[in-house]
Structure formats: C-alpha cells, structure tokens
mmCIF file of C-alpha atoms in Angstrom:
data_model
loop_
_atom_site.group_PDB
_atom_site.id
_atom_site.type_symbol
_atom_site.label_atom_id
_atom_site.label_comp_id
_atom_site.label_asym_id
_atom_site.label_seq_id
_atom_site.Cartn_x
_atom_site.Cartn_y
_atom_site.Cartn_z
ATOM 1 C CA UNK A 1 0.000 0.000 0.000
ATOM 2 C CA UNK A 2 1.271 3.147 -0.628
ATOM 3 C CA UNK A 3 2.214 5.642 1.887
ATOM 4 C CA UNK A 4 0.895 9.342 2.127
ATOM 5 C CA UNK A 5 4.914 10.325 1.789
ATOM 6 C CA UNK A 6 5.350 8.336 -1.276
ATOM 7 C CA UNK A 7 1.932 9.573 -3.267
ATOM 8 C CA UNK A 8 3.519 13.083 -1.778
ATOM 9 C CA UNK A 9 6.968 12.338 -3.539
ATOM 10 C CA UNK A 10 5.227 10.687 -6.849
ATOM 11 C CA UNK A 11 2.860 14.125 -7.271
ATOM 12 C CA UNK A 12 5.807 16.209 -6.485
ATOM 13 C CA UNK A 13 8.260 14.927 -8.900
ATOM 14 C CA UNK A 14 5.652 14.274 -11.898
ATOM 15 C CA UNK A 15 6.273 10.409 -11.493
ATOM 16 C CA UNK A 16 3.015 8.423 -13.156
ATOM 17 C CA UNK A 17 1.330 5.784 -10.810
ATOM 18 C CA UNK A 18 0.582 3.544 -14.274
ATOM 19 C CA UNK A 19 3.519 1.540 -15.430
ATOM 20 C CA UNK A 20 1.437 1.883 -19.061
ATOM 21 C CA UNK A 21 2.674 4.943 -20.751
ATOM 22 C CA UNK A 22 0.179 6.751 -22.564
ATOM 23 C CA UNK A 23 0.173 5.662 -26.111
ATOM 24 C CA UNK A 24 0.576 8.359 -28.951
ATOM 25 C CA UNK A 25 -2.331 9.927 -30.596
ATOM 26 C CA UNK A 26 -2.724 9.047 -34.091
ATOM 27 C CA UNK A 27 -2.667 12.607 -36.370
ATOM 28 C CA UNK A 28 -5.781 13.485 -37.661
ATOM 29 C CA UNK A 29 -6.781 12.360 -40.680
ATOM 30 C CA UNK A 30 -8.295 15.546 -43.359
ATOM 31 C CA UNK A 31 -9.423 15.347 -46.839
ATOM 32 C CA UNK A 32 -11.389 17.237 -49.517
ATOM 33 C CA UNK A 33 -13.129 17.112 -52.626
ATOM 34 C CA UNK A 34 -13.698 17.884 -55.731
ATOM 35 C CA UNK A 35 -16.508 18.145 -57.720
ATOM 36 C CA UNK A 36 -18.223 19.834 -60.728
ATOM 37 C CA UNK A 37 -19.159 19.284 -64.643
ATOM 38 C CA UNK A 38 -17.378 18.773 -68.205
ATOM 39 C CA UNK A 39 -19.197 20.274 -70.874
ATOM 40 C CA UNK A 40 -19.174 20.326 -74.664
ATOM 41 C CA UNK A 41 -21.115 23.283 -76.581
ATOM 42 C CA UNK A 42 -19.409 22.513 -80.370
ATOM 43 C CA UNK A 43 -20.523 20.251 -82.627
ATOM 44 C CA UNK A 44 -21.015 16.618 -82.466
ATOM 45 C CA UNK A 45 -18.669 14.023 -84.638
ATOM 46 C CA UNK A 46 -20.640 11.614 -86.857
ATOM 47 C CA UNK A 47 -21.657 8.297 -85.031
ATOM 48 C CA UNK A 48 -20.302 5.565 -86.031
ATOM 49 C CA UNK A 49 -21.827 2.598 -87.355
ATOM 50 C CA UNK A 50 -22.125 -0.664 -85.601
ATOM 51 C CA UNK A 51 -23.255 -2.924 -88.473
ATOM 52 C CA UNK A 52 -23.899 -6.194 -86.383
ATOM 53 C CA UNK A 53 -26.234 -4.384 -83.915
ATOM 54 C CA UNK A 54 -28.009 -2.285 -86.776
ATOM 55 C CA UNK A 55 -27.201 0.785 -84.933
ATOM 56 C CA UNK A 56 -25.096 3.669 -84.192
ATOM 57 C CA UNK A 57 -23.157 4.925 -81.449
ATOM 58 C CA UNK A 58 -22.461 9.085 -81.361
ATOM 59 C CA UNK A 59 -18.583 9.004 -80.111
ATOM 60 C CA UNK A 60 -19.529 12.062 -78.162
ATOM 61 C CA UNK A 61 -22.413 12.083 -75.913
ATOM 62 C CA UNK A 62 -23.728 15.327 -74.519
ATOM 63 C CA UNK A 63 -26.716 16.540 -72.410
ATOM 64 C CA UNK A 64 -28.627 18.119 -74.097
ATOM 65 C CA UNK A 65 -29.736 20.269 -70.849
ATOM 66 C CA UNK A 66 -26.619 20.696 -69.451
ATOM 67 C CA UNK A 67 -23.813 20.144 -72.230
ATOM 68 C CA UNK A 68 -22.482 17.460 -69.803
ATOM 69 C CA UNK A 69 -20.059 15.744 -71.536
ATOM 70 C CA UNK A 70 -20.378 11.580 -71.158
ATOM 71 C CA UNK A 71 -17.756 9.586 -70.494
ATOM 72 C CA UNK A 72 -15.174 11.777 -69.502
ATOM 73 C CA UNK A 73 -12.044 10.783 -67.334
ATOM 74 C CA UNK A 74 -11.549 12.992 -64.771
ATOM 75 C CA UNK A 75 -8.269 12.335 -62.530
ATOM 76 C CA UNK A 76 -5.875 14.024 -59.857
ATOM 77 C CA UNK A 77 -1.812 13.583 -59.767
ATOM 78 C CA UNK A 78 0.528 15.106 -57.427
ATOM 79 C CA UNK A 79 -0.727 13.262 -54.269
ATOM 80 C CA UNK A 80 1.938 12.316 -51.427
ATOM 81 C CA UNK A 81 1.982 9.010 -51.388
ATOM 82 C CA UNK A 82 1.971 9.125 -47.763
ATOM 83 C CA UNK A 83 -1.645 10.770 -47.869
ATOM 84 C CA UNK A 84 -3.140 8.348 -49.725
ATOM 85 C CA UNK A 85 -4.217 4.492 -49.619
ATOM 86 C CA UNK A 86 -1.640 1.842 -50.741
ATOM 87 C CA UNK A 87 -1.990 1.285 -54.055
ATOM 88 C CA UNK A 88 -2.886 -2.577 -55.265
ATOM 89 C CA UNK A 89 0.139 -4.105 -56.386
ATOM 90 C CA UNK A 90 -0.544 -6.510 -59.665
ATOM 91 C CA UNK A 91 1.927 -9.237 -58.210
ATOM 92 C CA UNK A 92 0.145 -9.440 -54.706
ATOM 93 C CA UNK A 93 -3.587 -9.876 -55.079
ATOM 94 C CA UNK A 94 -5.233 -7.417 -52.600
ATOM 95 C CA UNK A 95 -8.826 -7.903 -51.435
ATOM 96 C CA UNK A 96 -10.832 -5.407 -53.881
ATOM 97 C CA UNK A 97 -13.885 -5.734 -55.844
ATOM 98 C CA UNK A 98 -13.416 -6.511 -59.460
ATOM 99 C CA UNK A 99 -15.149 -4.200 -61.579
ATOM 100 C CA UNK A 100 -16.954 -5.330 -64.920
ATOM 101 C CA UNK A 101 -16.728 -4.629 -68.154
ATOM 102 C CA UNK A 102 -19.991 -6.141 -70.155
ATOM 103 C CA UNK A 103 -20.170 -7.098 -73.712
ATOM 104 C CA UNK A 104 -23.637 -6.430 -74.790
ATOM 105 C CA UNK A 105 -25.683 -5.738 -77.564
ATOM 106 C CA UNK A 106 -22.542 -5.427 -79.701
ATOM 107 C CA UNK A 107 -20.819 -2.940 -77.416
ATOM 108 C CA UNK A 108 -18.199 -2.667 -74.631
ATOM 109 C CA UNK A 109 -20.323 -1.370 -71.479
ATOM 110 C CA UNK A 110 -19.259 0.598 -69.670
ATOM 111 C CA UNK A 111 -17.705 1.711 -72.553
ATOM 112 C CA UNK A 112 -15.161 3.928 -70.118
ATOM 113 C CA UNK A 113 -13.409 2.285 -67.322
ATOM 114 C CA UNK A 114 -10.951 3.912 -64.630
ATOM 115 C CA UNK A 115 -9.287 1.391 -62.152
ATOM 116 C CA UNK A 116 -6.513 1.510 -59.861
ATOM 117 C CA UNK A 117 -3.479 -0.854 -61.214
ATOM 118 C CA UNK A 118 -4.044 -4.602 -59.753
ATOM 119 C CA UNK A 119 -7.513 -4.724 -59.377
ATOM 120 C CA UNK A 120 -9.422 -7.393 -61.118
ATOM 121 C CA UNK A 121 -11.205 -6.143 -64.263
ATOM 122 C CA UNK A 122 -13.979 -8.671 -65.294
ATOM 123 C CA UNK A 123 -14.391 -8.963 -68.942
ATOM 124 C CA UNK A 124 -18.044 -10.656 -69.483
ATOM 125 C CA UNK A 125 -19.867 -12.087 -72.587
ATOM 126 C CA UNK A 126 -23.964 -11.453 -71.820
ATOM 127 C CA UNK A 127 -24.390 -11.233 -75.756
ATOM 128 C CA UNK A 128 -25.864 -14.006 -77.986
ATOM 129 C CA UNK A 129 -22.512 -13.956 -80.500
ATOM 130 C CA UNK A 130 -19.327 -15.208 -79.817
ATOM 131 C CA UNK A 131 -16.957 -12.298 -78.997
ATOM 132 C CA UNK A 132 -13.149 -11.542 -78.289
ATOM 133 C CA UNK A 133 -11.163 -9.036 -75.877
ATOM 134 C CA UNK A 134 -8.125 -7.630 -76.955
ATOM 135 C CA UNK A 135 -6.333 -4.934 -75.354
ATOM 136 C CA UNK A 136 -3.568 -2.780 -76.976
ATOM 137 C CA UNK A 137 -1.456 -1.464 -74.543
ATOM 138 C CA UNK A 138 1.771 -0.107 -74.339
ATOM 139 C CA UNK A 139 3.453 -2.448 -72.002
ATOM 140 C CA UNK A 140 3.134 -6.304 -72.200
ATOM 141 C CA UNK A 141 1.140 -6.210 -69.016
ATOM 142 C CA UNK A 142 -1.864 -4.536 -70.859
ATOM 143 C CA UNK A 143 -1.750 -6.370 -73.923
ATOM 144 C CA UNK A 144 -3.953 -9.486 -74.640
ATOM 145 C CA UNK A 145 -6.025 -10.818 -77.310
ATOM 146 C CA UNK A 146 -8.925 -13.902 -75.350
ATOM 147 C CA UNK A 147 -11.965 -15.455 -76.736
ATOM 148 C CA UNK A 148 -15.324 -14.438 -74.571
ATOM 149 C CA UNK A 149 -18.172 -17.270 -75.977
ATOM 150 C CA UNK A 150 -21.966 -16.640 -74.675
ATOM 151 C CA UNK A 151 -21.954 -16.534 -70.958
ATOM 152 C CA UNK A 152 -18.183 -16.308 -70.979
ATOM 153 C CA UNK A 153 -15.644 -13.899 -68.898
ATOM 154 C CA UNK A 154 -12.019 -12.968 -68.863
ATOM 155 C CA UNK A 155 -10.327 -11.206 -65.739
ATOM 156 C CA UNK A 156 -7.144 -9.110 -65.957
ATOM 157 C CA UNK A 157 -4.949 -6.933 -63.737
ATOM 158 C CA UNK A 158 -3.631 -4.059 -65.477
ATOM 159 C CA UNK A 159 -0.412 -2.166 -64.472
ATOM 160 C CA UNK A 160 -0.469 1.718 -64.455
ATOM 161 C CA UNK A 161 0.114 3.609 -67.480
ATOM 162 C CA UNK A 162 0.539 6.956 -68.496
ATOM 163 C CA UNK A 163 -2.343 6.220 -71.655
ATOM 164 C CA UNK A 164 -5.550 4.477 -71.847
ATOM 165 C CA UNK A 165 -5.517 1.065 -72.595
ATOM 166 C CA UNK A 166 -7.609 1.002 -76.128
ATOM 167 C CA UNK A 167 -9.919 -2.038 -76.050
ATOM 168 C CA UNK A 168 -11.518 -3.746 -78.932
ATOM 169 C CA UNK A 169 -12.901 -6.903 -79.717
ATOM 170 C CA UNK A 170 -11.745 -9.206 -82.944
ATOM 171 C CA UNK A 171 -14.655 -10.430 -83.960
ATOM 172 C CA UNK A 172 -16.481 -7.184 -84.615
ATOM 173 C CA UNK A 173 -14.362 -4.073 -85.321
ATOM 174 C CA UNK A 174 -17.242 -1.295 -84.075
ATOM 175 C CA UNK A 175 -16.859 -2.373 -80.568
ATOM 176 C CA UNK A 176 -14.540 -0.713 -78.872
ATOM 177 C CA UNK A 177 -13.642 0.699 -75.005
ATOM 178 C CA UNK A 178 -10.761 2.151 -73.220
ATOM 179 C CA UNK A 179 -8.948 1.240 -69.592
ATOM 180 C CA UNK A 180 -7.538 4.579 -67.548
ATOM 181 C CA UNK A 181 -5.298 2.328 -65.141
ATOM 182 C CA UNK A 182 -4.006 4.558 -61.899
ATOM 183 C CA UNK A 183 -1.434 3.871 -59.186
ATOM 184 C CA UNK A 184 -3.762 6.024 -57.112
ATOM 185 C CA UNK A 185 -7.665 6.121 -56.171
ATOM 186 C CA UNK A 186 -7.939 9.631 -57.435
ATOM 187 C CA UNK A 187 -9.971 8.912 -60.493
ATOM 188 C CA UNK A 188 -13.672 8.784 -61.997
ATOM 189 C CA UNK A 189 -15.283 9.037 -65.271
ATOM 190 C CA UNK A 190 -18.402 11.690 -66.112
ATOM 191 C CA UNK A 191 -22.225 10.668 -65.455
ATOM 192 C CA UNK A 192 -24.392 11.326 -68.590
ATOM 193 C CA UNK A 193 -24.578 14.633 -67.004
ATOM 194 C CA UNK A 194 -21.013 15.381 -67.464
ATOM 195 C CA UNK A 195 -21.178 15.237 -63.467
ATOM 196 C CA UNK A 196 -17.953 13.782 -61.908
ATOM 197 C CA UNK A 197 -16.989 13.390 -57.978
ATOM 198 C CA UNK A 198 -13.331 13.238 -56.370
ATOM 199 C CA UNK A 199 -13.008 12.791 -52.545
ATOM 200 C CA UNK A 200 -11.220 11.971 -49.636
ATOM 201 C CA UNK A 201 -8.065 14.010 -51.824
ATOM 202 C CA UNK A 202 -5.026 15.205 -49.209
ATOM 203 C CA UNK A 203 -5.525 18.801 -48.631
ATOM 204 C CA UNK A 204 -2.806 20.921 -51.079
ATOM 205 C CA UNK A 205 -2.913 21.568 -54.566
ATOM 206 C CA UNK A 206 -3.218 19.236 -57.260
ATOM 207 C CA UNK A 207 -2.919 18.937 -61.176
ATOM 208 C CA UNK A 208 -6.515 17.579 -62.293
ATOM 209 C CA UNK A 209 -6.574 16.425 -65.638
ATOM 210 C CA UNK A 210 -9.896 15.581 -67.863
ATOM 211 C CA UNK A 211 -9.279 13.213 -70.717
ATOM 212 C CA UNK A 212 -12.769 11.804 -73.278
ATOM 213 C CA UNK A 213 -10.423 9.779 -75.920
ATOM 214 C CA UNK A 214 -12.950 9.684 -78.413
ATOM 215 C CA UNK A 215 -13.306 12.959 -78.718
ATOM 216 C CA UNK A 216 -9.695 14.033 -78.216
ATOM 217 C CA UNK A 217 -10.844 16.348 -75.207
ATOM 218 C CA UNK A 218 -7.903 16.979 -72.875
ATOM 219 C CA UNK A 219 -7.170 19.677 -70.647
ATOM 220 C CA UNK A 220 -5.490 19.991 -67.162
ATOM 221 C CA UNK A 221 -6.004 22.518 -64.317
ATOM 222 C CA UNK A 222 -4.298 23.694 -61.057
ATOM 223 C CA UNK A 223 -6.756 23.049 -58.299
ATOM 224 C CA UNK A 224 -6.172 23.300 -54.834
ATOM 225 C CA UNK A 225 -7.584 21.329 -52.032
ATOM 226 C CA UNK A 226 -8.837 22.326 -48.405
ATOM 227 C CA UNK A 227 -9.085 20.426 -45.478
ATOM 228 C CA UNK A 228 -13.311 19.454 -45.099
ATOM 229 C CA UNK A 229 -13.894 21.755 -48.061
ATOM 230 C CA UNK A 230 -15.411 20.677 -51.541
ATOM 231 C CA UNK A 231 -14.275 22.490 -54.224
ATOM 232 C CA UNK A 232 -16.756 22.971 -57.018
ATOM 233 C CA UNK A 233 -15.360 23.156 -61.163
ATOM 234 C CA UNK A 234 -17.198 23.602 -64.494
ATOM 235 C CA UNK A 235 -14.688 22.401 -67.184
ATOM 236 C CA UNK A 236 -15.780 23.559 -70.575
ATOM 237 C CA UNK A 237 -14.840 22.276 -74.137
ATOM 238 C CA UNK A 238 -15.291 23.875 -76.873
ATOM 239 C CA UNK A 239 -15.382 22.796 -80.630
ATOM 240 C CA UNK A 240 -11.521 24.203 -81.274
ATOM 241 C CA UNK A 241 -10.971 21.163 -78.559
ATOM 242 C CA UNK A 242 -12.871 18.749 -80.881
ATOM 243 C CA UNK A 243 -9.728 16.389 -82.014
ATOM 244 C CA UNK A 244 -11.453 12.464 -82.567
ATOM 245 C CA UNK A 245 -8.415 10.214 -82.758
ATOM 246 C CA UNK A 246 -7.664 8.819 -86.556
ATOM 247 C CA UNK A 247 -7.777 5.457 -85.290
ATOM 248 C CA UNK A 248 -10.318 3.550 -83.372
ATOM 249 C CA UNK A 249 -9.028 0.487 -80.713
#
C-alpha cells in the first residue's frame, strides 16, 4: 500500500502511478473534394456505325440540358503518397472488388473504365454472339487478345500507365472501349450529365486532368484542395478542342 509520503513524492516529482505509458495519438486524418461538370457546346462528330447491332453509337455524348459531356475521365496527380491508400500491387492480389466490363448488344459497357493498377477487371460475354477481348497497350502487361463465348468472362490486372488502354474486340471491329489504369484512387469518369466526384483528396494543390479519348478532349487545371472543403469546377470544351483520334481500338 502506498504511503501518504510516497503519493507526496510521486505528485511532487511528476512520477506516473501507471507503469502503461500513454500511447501516442494518431494525427488526424483531413481530406477534400472535388466536384463539378465537363461540358461540350461545339458540334457533335458523326456516329459511327455498328453494323452487327443495326445501330449507331455518337462518339460524343452530350446533355442536351446541361452540355455534360459523357464519359469523360476525370483524374488528380501530385498526391503524397503518404496521404493516400496503398496502391494494389498486380503481383500481390489485394482484397478489392473486381469491376466489370460487359459485352452487350454489340458494345463494350461501360464503354469507359478507370481502375486503380491490380484490381481485377472482369471482362463478361452477356451477348448471344461469340466475342473476343483484346487490349492494346503499351506495355506487355496490358496487352492481350482472349476469346469471350456466350456466358463467358475474362479477368485481368492491369499495371499503371501513363495512356488508356484502347480495347476492342476481334470479332467485330465497331466495338470498342478504353482502360484509364491509376497507381492512385484519385480517379472517376463523367455521369451522362457530365457530373464527376473526387473525394477523400489530401488537402494541397493538385494537377486535375480531364481526358474523353474519343473525342480528343484533354485539358489539365491547377486546383487546390482544403481540409473538409469541396471544391466545385465547371470544365468547358469547346469545338476548337474537338480532335477524334484517326484510329479507333
């Protein structure tokens, strides 16, 4: 038991009764976002014909309301890589859903994809035709060429890369997709409201860039980030930005 002379000499000197020491406090964790709209107020490209589905697909899609541009990728760089998640490595399997890339109707859907590098990417076949995946990177790691029958599917893990990953499928030369693969979770792709959302990005300021490869759109913009704060963008195009690529995937 202790004495009223030692609890004296313990309050006197600072010494702690607890053998435990306290443990550190954690830092506080702080984010923002970002959010806003592309739009597209030129004129529209000719769509391009997918003979197998008797249809055609416009390789820009806008809102008519809103001049949202579709299908837009929208993503941040200059993140410390302290302030942000570990990326997925492709050579260690971490425990992520796979997203899915749909072949229906004649057509890649969604027919843009952004995923951070190592997660699984789900190739599926709900069409009645036989169809193929092919993927034209430019590493070896984003380049294969696989057979997707009826009720079919292919997974992949893609490794970052500085360009989309065109997509096509060699059976039927309309169809066609690209892959925006990240070493980061700082990415998204447009609603058909040209709508796009960015969060939990480190406070500081960051180079956002906006990409829609079919249209050639690109532009990138200074934007900087405060702690709890959402910062709101409208990112216009205009037709002088209207470049389609002279090749299709």
């Amino acid at each position: 038991m202790m004495t009223p002379a030692v609890l004296a000499l313990c309050l006197t000197f600072g010494l702690g009764l607890d053998d435990e020491p306290n443990p550190p406090s954690s830092p506080p964790t702080s984010s923002g976002i970002i959010s806003g709209r592309v739009t597209y107020t030129g004129p529209l490209p000719p769509a391009v014909l997918n003979p197998e589905a008797a249809t055609r697909r416009s390789p820009v899609e806008v809102d008519p309301e809103t001049k949202g541009l579709f299908e837009a990728a929208v993503w941040i760089e200059g993140a410390s890589i302290d302030d942000r998640p570990c990326p997925l490595d492709p050579d260690e399997p971490a425990e992520a859903e796979p997203l899915f890339v749909d072949q229906v109707n004649f057509e890649f859907l969604p027919h843009v994809l952004t995923v951070e590098a190592g997660r699984p990417v789900v190739f599926l076949n709900n069409d009645v035709a036989n169809h193929g995946v092919t993927a034209s990177g430019s590493t070896v790691a984003n380049r294969f060429n696989v057979t997707t029958p009826p009720g079919g599917q292919y997974v992949h893990r893609f490794q970052s890369a500085r360009q989309p990953v065109p997509i096509g499928c060699p059976v039927h030369v309309a169809m066609s997709a690209w892959v925006f693969v990240f070493d980061h979770p700082f990415h998204t792709v447009t609603d058909d409201q040209g709508k796009f959302r960015l969060a939990h990005l480190p406070p500081g300021r960051h180079t956002l860039f906006v990409h829609h490869p079919d249209g050639g759109f690109r532009k990138r913009i200074e934007v900087e980030v405060r702690d709890g704060e959402t910062t709101e963008l409208t990112i216009p195009f205009v037709a002088e930005d209207l470049r389609p690529p002279s090749r299709r995937p």
